[in-house]
Coordinates of N, CA and C in Angstrom, one line a residue:
Chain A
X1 N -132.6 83.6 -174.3 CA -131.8 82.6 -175.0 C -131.9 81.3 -174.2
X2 N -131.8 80.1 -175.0 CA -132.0 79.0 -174.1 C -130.6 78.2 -174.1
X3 N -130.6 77.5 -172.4 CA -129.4 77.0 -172.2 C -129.8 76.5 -170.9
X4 N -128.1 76.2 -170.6 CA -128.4 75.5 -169.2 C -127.5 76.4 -168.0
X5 N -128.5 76.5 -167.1 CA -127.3 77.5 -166.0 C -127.4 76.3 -164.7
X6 N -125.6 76.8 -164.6 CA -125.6 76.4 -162.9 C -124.4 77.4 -162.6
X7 N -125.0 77.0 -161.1 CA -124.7 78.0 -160.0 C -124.3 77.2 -158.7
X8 N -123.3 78.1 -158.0 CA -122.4 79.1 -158.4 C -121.2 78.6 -159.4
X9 N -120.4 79.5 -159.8 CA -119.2 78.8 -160.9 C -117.9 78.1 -160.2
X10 N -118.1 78.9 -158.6 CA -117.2 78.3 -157.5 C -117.8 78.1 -156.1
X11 N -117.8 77.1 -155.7 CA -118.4 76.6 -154.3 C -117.2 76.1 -153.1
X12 N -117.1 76.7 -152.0 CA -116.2 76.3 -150.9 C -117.5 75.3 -150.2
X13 N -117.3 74.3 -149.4 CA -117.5 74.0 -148.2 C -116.6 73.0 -147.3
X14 N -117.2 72.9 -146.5 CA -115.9 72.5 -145.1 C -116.6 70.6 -145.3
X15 N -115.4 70.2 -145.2 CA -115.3 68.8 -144.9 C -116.6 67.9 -144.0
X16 N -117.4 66.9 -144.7 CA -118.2 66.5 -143.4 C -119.8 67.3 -144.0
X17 N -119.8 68.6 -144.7 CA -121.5 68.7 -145.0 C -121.7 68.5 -146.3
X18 N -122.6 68.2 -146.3 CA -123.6 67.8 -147.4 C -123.7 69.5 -148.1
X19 N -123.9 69.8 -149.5 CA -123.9 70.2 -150.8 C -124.5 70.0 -151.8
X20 N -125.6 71.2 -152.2 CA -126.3 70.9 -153.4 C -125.9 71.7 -154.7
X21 N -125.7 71.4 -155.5 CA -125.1 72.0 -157.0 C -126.4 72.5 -157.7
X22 N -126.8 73.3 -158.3 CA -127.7 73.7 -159.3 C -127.6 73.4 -160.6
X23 N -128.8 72.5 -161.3 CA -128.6 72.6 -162.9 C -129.9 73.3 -162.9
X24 N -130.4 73.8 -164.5 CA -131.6 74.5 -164.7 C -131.3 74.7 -166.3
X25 N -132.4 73.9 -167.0 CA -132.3 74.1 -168.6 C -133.5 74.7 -169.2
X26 N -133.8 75.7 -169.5 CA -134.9 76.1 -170.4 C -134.9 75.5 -172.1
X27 N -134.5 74.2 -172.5 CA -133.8 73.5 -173.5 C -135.3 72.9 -173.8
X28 N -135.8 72.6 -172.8 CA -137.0 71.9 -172.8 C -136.9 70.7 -173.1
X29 N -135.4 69.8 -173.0 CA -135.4 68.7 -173.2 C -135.2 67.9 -171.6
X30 N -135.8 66.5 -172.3 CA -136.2 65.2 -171.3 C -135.0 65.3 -170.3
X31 N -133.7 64.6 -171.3 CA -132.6 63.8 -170.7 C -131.7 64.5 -169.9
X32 N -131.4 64.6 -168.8 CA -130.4 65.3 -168.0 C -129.5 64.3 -167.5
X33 N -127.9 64.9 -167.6 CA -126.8 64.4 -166.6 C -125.6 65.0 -165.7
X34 N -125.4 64.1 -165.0 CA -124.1 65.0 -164.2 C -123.3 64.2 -164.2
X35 N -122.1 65.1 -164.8 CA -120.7 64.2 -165.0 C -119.7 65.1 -163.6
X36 N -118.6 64.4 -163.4 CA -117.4 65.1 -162.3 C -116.2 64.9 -163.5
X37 N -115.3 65.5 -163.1 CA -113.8 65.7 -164.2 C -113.1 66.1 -162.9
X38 N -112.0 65.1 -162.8 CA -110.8 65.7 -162.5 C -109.7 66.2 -163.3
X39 N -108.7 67.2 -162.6 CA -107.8 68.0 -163.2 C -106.9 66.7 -164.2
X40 N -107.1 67.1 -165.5 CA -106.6 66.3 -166.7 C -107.0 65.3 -167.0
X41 N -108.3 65.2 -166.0 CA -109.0 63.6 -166.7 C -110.2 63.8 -167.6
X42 N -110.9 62.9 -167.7 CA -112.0 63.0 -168.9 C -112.8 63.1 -168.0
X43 N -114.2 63.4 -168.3 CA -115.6 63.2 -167.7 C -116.4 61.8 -167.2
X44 N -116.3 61.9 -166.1 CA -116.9 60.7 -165.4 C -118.6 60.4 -165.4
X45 N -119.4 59.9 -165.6 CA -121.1 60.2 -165.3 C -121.1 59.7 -163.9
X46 N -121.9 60.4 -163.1 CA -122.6 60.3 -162.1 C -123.8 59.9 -161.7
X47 N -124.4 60.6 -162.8 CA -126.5 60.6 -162.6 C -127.1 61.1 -163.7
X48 N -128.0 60.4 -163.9 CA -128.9 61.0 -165.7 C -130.0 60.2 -165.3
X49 N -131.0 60.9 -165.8 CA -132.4 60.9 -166.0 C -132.9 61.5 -167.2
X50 N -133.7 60.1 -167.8 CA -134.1 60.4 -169.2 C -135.6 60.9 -168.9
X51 N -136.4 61.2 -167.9 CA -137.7 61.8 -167.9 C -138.1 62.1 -166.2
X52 N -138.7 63.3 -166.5 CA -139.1 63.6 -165.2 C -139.2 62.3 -164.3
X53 N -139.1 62.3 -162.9 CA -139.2 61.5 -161.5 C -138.3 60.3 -162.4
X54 N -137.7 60.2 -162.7 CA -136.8 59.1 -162.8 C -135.4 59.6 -163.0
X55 N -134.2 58.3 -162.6 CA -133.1 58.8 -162.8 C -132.0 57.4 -163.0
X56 N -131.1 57.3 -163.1 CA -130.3 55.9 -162.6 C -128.9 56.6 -162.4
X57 N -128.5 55.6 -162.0 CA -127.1 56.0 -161.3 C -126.3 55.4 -162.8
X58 N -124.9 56.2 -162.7 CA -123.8 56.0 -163.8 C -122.7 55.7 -163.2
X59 N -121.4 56.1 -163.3 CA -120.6 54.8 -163.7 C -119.8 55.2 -161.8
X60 N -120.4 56.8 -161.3 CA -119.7 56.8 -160.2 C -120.7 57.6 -159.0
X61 N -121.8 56.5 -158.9 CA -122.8 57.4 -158.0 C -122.8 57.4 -156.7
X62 N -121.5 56.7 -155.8 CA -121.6 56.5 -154.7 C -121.0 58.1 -154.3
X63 N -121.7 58.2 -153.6 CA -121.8 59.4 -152.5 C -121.9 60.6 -153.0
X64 N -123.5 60.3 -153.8 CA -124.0 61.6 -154.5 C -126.0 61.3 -154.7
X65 N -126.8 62.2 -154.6 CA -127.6 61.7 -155.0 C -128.4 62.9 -155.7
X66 N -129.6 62.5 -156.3 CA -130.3 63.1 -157.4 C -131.5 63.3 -157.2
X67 N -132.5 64.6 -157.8 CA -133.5 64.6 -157.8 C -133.9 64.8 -159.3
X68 N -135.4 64.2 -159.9 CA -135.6 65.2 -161.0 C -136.9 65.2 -160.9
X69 N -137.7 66.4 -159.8 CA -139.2 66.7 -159.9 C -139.8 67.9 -161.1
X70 N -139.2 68.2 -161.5 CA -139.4 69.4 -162.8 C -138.5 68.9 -163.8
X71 N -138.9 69.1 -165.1 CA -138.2 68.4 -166.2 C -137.3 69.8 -166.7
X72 N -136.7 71.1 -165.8 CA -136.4 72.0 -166.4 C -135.0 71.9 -165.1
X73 N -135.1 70.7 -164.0 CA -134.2 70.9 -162.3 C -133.7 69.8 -162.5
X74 N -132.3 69.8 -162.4 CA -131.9 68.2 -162.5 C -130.7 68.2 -161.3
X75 N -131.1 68.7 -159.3 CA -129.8 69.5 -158.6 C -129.1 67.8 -158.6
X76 N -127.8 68.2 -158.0 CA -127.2 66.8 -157.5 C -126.9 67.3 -156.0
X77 N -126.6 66.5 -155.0 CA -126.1 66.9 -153.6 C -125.0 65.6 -153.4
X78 N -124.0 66.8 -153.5 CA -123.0 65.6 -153.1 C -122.7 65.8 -151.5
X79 N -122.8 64.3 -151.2 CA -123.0 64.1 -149.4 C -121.4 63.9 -148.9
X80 N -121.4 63.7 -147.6 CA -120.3 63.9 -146.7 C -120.1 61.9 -147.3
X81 N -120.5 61.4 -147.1 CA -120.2 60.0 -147.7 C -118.8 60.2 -149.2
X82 N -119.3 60.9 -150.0 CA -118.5 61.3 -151.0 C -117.1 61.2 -150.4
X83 N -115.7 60.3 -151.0 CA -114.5 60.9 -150.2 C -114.0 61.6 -150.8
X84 N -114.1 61.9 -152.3 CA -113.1 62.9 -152.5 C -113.7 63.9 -153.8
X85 N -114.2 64.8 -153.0 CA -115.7 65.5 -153.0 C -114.9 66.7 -154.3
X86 N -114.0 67.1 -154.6 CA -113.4 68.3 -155.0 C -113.1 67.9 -156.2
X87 N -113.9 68.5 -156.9 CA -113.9 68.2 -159.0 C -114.8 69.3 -159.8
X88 N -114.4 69.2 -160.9 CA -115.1 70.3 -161.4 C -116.7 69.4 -162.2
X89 N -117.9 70.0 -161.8 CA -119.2 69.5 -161.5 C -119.7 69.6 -163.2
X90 N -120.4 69.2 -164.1 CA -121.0 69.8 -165.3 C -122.2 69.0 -165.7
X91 N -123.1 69.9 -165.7 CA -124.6 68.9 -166.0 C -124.7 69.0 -167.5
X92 N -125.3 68.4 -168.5 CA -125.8 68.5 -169.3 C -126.6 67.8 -170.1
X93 N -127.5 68.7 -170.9 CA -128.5 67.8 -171.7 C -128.5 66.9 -173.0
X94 N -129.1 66.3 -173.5 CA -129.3 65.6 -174.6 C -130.3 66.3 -175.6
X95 N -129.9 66.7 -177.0 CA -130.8 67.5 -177.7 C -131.3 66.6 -178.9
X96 N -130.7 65.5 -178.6 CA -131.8 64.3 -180.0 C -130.5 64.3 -180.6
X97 N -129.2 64.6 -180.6 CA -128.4 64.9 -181.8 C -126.6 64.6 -180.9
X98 N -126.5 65.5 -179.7 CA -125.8 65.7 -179.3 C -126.0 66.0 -177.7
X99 N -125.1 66.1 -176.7 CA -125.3 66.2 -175.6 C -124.9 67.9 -175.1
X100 N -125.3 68.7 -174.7 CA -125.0 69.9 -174.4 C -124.6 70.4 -173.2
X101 N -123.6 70.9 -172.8 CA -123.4 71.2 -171.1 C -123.2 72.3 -171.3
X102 N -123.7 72.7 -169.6 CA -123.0 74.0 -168.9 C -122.6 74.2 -168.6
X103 N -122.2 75.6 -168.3 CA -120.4 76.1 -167.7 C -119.6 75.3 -166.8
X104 N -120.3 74.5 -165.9 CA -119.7 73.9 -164.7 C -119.8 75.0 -163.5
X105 N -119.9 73.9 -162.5 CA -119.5 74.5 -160.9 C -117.8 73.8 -160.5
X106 N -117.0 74.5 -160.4 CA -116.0 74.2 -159.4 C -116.1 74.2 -158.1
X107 N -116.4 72.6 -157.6 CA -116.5 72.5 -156.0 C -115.2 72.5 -155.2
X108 N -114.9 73.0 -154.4 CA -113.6 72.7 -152.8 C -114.2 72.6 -152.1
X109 N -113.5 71.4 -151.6 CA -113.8 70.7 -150.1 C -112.5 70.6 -149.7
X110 N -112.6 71.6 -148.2 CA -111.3 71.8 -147.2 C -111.7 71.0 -146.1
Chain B
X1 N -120.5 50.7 -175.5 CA -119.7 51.6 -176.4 C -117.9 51.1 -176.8
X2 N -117.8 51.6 -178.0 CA -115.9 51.2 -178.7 C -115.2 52.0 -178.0
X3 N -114.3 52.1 -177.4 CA -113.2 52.2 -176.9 C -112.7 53.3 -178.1
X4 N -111.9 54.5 -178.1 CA -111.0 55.2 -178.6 C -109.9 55.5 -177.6
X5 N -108.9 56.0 -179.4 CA -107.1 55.9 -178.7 C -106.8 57.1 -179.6
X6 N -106.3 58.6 -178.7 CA -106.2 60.1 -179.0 C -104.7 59.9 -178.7
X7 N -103.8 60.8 -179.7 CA -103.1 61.2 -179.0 C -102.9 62.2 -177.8
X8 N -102.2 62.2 -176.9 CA -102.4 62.8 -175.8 C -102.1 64.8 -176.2
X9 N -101.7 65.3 -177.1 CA -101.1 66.1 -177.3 C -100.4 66.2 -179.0
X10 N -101.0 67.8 -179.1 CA -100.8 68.0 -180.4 C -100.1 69.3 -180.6
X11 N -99.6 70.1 -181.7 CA -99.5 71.9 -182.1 C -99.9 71.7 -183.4
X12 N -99.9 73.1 -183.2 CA -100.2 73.9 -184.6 C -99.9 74.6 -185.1
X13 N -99.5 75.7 -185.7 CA -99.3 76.5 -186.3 C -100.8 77.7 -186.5
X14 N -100.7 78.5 -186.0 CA -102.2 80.1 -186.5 C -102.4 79.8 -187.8
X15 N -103.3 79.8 -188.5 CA -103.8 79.3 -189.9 C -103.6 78.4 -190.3
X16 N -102.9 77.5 -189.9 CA -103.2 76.4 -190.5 C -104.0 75.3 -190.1
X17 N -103.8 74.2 -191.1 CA -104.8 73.4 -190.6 C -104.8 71.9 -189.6
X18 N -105.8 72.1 -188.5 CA -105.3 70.9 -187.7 C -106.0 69.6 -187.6
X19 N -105.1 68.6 -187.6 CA -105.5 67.5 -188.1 C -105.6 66.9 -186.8
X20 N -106.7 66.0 -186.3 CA -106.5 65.6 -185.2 C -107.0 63.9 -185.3
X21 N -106.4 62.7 -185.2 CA -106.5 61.9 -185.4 C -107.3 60.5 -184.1
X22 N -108.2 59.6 -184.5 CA -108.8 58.9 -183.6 C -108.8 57.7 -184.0
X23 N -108.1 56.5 -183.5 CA -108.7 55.1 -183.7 C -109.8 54.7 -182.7
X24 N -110.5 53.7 -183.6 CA -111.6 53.1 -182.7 C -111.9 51.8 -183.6
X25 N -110.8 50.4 -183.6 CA -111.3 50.1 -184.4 C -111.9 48.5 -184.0
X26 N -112.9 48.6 -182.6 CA -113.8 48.1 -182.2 C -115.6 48.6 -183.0
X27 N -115.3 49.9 -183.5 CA -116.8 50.4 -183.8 C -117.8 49.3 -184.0
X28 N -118.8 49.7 -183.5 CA -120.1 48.7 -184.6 C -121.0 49.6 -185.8
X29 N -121.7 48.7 -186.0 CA -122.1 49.0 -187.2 C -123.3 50.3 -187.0
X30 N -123.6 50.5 -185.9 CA -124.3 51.0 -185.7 C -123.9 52.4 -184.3
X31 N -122.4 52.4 -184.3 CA -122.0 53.5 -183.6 C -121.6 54.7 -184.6
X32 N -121.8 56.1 -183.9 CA -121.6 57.1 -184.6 C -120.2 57.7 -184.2
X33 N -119.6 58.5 -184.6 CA -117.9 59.1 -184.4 C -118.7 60.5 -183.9
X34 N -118.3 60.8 -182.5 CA -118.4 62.1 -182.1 C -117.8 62.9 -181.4
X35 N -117.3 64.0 -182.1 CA -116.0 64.7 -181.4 C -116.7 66.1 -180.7
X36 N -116.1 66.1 -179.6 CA -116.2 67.5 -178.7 C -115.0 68.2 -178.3
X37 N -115.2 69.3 -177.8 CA -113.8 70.0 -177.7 C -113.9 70.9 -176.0
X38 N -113.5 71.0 -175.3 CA -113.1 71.7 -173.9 C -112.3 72.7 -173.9
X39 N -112.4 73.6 -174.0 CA -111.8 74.6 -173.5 C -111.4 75.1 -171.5
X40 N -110.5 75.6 -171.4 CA -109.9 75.4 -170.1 C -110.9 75.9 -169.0
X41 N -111.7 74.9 -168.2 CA -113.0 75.5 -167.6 C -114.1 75.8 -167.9
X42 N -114.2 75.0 -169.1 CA -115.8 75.4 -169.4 C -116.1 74.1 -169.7
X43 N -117.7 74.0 -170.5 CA -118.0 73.1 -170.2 C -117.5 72.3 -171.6
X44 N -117.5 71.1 -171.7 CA -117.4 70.5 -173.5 C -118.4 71.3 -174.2
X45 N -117.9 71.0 -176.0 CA -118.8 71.7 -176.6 C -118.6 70.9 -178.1
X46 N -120.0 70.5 -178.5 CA -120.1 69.6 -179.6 C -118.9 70.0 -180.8
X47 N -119.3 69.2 -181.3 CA -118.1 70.0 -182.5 C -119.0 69.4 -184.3
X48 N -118.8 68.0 -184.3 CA -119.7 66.9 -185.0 C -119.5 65.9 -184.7
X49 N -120.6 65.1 -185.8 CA -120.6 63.5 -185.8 C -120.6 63.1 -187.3
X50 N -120.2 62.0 -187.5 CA -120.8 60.7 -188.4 C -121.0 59.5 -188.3
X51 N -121.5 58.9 -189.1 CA -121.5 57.5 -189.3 C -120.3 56.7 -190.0
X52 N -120.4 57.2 -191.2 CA -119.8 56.9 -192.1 C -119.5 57.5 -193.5
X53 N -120.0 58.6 -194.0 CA -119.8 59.4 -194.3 C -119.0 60.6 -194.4
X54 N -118.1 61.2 -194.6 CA -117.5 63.0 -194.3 C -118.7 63.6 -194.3
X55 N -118.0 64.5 -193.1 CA -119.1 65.7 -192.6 C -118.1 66.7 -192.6
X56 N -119.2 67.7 -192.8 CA -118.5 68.6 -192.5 C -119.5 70.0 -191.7
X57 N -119.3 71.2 -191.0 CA -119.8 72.0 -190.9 C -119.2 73.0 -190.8
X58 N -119.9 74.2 -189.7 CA -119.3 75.7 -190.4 C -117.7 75.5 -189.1
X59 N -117.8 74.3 -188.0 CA -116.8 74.7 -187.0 C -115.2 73.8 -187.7
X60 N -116.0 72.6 -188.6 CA -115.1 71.3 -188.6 C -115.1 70.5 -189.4
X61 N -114.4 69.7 -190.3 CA -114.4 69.0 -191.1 C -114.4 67.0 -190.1
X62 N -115.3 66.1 -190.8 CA -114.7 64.9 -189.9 C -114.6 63.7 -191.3
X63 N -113.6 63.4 -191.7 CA -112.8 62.1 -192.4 C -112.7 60.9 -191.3
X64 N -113.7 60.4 -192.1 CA -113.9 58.7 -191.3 C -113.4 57.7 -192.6
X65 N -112.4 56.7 -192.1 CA -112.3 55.8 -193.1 C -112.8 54.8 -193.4
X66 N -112.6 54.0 -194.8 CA -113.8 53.6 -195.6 C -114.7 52.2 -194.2
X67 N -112.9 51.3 -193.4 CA -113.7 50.5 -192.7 C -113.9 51.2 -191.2
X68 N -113.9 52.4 -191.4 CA -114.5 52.9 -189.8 C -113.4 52.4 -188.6
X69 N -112.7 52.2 -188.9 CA -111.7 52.4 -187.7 C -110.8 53.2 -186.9
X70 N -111.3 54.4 -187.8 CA -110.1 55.6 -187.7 C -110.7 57.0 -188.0
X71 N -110.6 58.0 -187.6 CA -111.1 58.8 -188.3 C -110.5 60.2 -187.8
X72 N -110.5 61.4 -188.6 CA -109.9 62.6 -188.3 C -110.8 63.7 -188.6
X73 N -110.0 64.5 -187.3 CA -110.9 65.7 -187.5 C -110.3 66.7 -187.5
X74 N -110.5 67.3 -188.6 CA -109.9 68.6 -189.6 C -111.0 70.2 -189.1
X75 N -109.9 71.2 -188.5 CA -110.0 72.2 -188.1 C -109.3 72.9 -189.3
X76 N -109.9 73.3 -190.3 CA -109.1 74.1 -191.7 C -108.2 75.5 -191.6
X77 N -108.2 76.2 -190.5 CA -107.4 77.2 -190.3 C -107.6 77.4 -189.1
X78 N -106.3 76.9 -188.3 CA -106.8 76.8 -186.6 C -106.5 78.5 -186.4
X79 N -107.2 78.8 -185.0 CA -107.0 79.9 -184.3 C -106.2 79.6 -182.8
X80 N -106.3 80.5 -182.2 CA -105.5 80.9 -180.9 C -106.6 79.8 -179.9
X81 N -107.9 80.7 -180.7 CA -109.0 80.1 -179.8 C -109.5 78.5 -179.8
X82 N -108.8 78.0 -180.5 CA -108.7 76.2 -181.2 C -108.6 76.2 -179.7
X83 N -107.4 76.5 -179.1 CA -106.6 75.6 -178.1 C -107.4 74.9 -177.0
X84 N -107.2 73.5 -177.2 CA -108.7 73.3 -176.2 C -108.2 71.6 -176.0
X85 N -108.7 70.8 -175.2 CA -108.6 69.0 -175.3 C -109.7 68.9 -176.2
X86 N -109.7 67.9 -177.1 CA -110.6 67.3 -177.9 C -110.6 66.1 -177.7
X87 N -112.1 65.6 -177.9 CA -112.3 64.5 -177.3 C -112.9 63.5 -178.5
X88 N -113.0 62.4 -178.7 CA -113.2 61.4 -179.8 C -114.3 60.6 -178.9
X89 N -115.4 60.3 -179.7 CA -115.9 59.3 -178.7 C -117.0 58.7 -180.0
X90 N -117.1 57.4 -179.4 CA -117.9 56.9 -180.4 C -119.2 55.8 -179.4
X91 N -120.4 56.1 -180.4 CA -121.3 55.4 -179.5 C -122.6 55.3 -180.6
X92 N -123.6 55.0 -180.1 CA -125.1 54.6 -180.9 C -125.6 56.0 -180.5
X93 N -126.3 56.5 -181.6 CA -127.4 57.5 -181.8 C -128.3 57.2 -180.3
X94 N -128.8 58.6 -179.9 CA -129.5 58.5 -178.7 C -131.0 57.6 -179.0
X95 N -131.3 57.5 -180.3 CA -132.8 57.1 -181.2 C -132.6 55.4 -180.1
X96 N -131.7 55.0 -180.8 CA -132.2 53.4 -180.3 C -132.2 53.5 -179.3
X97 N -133.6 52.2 -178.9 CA -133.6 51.1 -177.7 C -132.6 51.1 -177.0
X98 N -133.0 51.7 -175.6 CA -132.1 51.0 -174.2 C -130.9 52.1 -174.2
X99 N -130.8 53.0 -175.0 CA -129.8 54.1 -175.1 C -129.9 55.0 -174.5
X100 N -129.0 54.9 -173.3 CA -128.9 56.5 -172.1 C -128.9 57.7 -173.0
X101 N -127.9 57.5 -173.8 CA -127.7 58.8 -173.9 C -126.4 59.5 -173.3
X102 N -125.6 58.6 -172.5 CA -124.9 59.2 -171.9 C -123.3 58.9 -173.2
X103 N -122.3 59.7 -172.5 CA -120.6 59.8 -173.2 C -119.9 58.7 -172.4
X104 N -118.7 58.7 -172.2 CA -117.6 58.1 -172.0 C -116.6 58.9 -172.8
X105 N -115.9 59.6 -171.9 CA -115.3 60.2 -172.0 C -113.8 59.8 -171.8
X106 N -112.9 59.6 -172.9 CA -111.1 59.2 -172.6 C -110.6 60.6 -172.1
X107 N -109.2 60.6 -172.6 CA -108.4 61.9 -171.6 C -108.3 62.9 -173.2
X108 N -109.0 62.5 -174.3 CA -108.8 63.3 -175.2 C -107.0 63.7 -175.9
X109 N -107.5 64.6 -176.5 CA -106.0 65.2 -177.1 C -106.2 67.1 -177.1
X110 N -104.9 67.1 -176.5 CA -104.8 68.2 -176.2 C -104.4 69.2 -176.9
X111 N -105.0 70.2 -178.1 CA -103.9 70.9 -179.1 C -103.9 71.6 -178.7
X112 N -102.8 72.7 -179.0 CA -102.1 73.9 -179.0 C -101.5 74.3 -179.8
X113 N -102.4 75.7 -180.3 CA -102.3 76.2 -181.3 C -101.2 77.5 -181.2
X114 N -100.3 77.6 -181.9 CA -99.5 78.5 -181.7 C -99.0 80.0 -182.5
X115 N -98.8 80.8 -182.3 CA -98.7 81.8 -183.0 C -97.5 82.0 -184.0

């Protein structure tokens, strides 16, 4: 079945390290993003890339960054720069129609 | 992208039907009405869109009015499983020029469907 996985669904790390989140779409589409949500807010963008090796930053990219070397990998690593690192993470794609996400990663930072 | 205004919170009633209401009455001529729905910890999940026309599908009904400023989205016999934030958002088709592609996301409306 095609979709988008990430991993894990819950992430602990300790204040101060750097953190990489997993996206992975067998969707076979171009456009990838990563939004953050805090508890009762709406979805914030972070980072999207509409085609392999490219990406831009969205509306809150400080203290996060992106890779997209495979058009199927879109990780994000949220750095110790980040201040307030603990939100619930969700990538998702663009299908020509509609935008599609995954389950989400819930990060904690103690 | 237009700006939308949700109520923050809605009920329901188990079978019946829920009406969920959206202004936006900045639209352009060329933005689409697109509602998604959240359930508690997962990820959003489409629901539909239009232009300007009623749509409808197998999840949702969507009532846009005639000047596009407003529009509602009809759940015909809600479930338990309705209960979720729903989100309103309006923007341009991914097709055009210079178009991320990306949402903007408000704080949505939150129903609760009840037994």
């Amino acid at each position: 079945d095609g979709g988008i996985t990430q991993s894990p669904k819950y992430l602990f790390r300790k204040e101060g390290q750097n953190v990489t989140l997993s996206c992975e779409q067998n969707l076979n589409h171009d456009a990838m993003y990563w939004y953050r949500q805090d508890p009762g807010q709406g979805l914030r963008l972070i980072y999207y890339s509409q085609i392999v090796n490219d990406f831009q930053k969205g509306d809150i990219a400080e203290g996060y960054s992106v890779s997209r070397e495979k058009k199927e990998s879109f990780p994000l690593t949220v750095t110790s720069a980040q201040k307030n690192p603990t939100a619930f993470y969700l990538c998702a794609t663009w299908t020509g129609h509609e935008q599609y996400f995954g389950p989400g990663t819930r990060l904690t930072v103690t | 992208d237009a700006k939308t205004t949700q109520p923050p919170s809605m009920d329901c009633a188990e079978g019946r039907a829920a009406n969920l209401p959206c202004n936006h009455s900045t639209i352009s001529g060329n933005e689409y009405v697109y509602w998604y729905r959240q359930i508690h910890s997962q990820g959003p999940q489409y629901i539909i869109h239009g232009l300007k026309n009623n749509e409808t599908n197998e999840m949702a009904s969507l009532i846009i009015t005639e000047d596009r400023k407003s529009s509602t989205l009809i759940l015909p016999h809600a479930t338990l499983r309705d209960t979720a934030v729903y989100y309103c958002i309006v923007r341009v088709a991914h097709a055009h020029s210079g178009n991320t592609g990306k949402l903007i996301f408000g704080q949505g409306t939150t129903l609760q469907v009840k037994p």
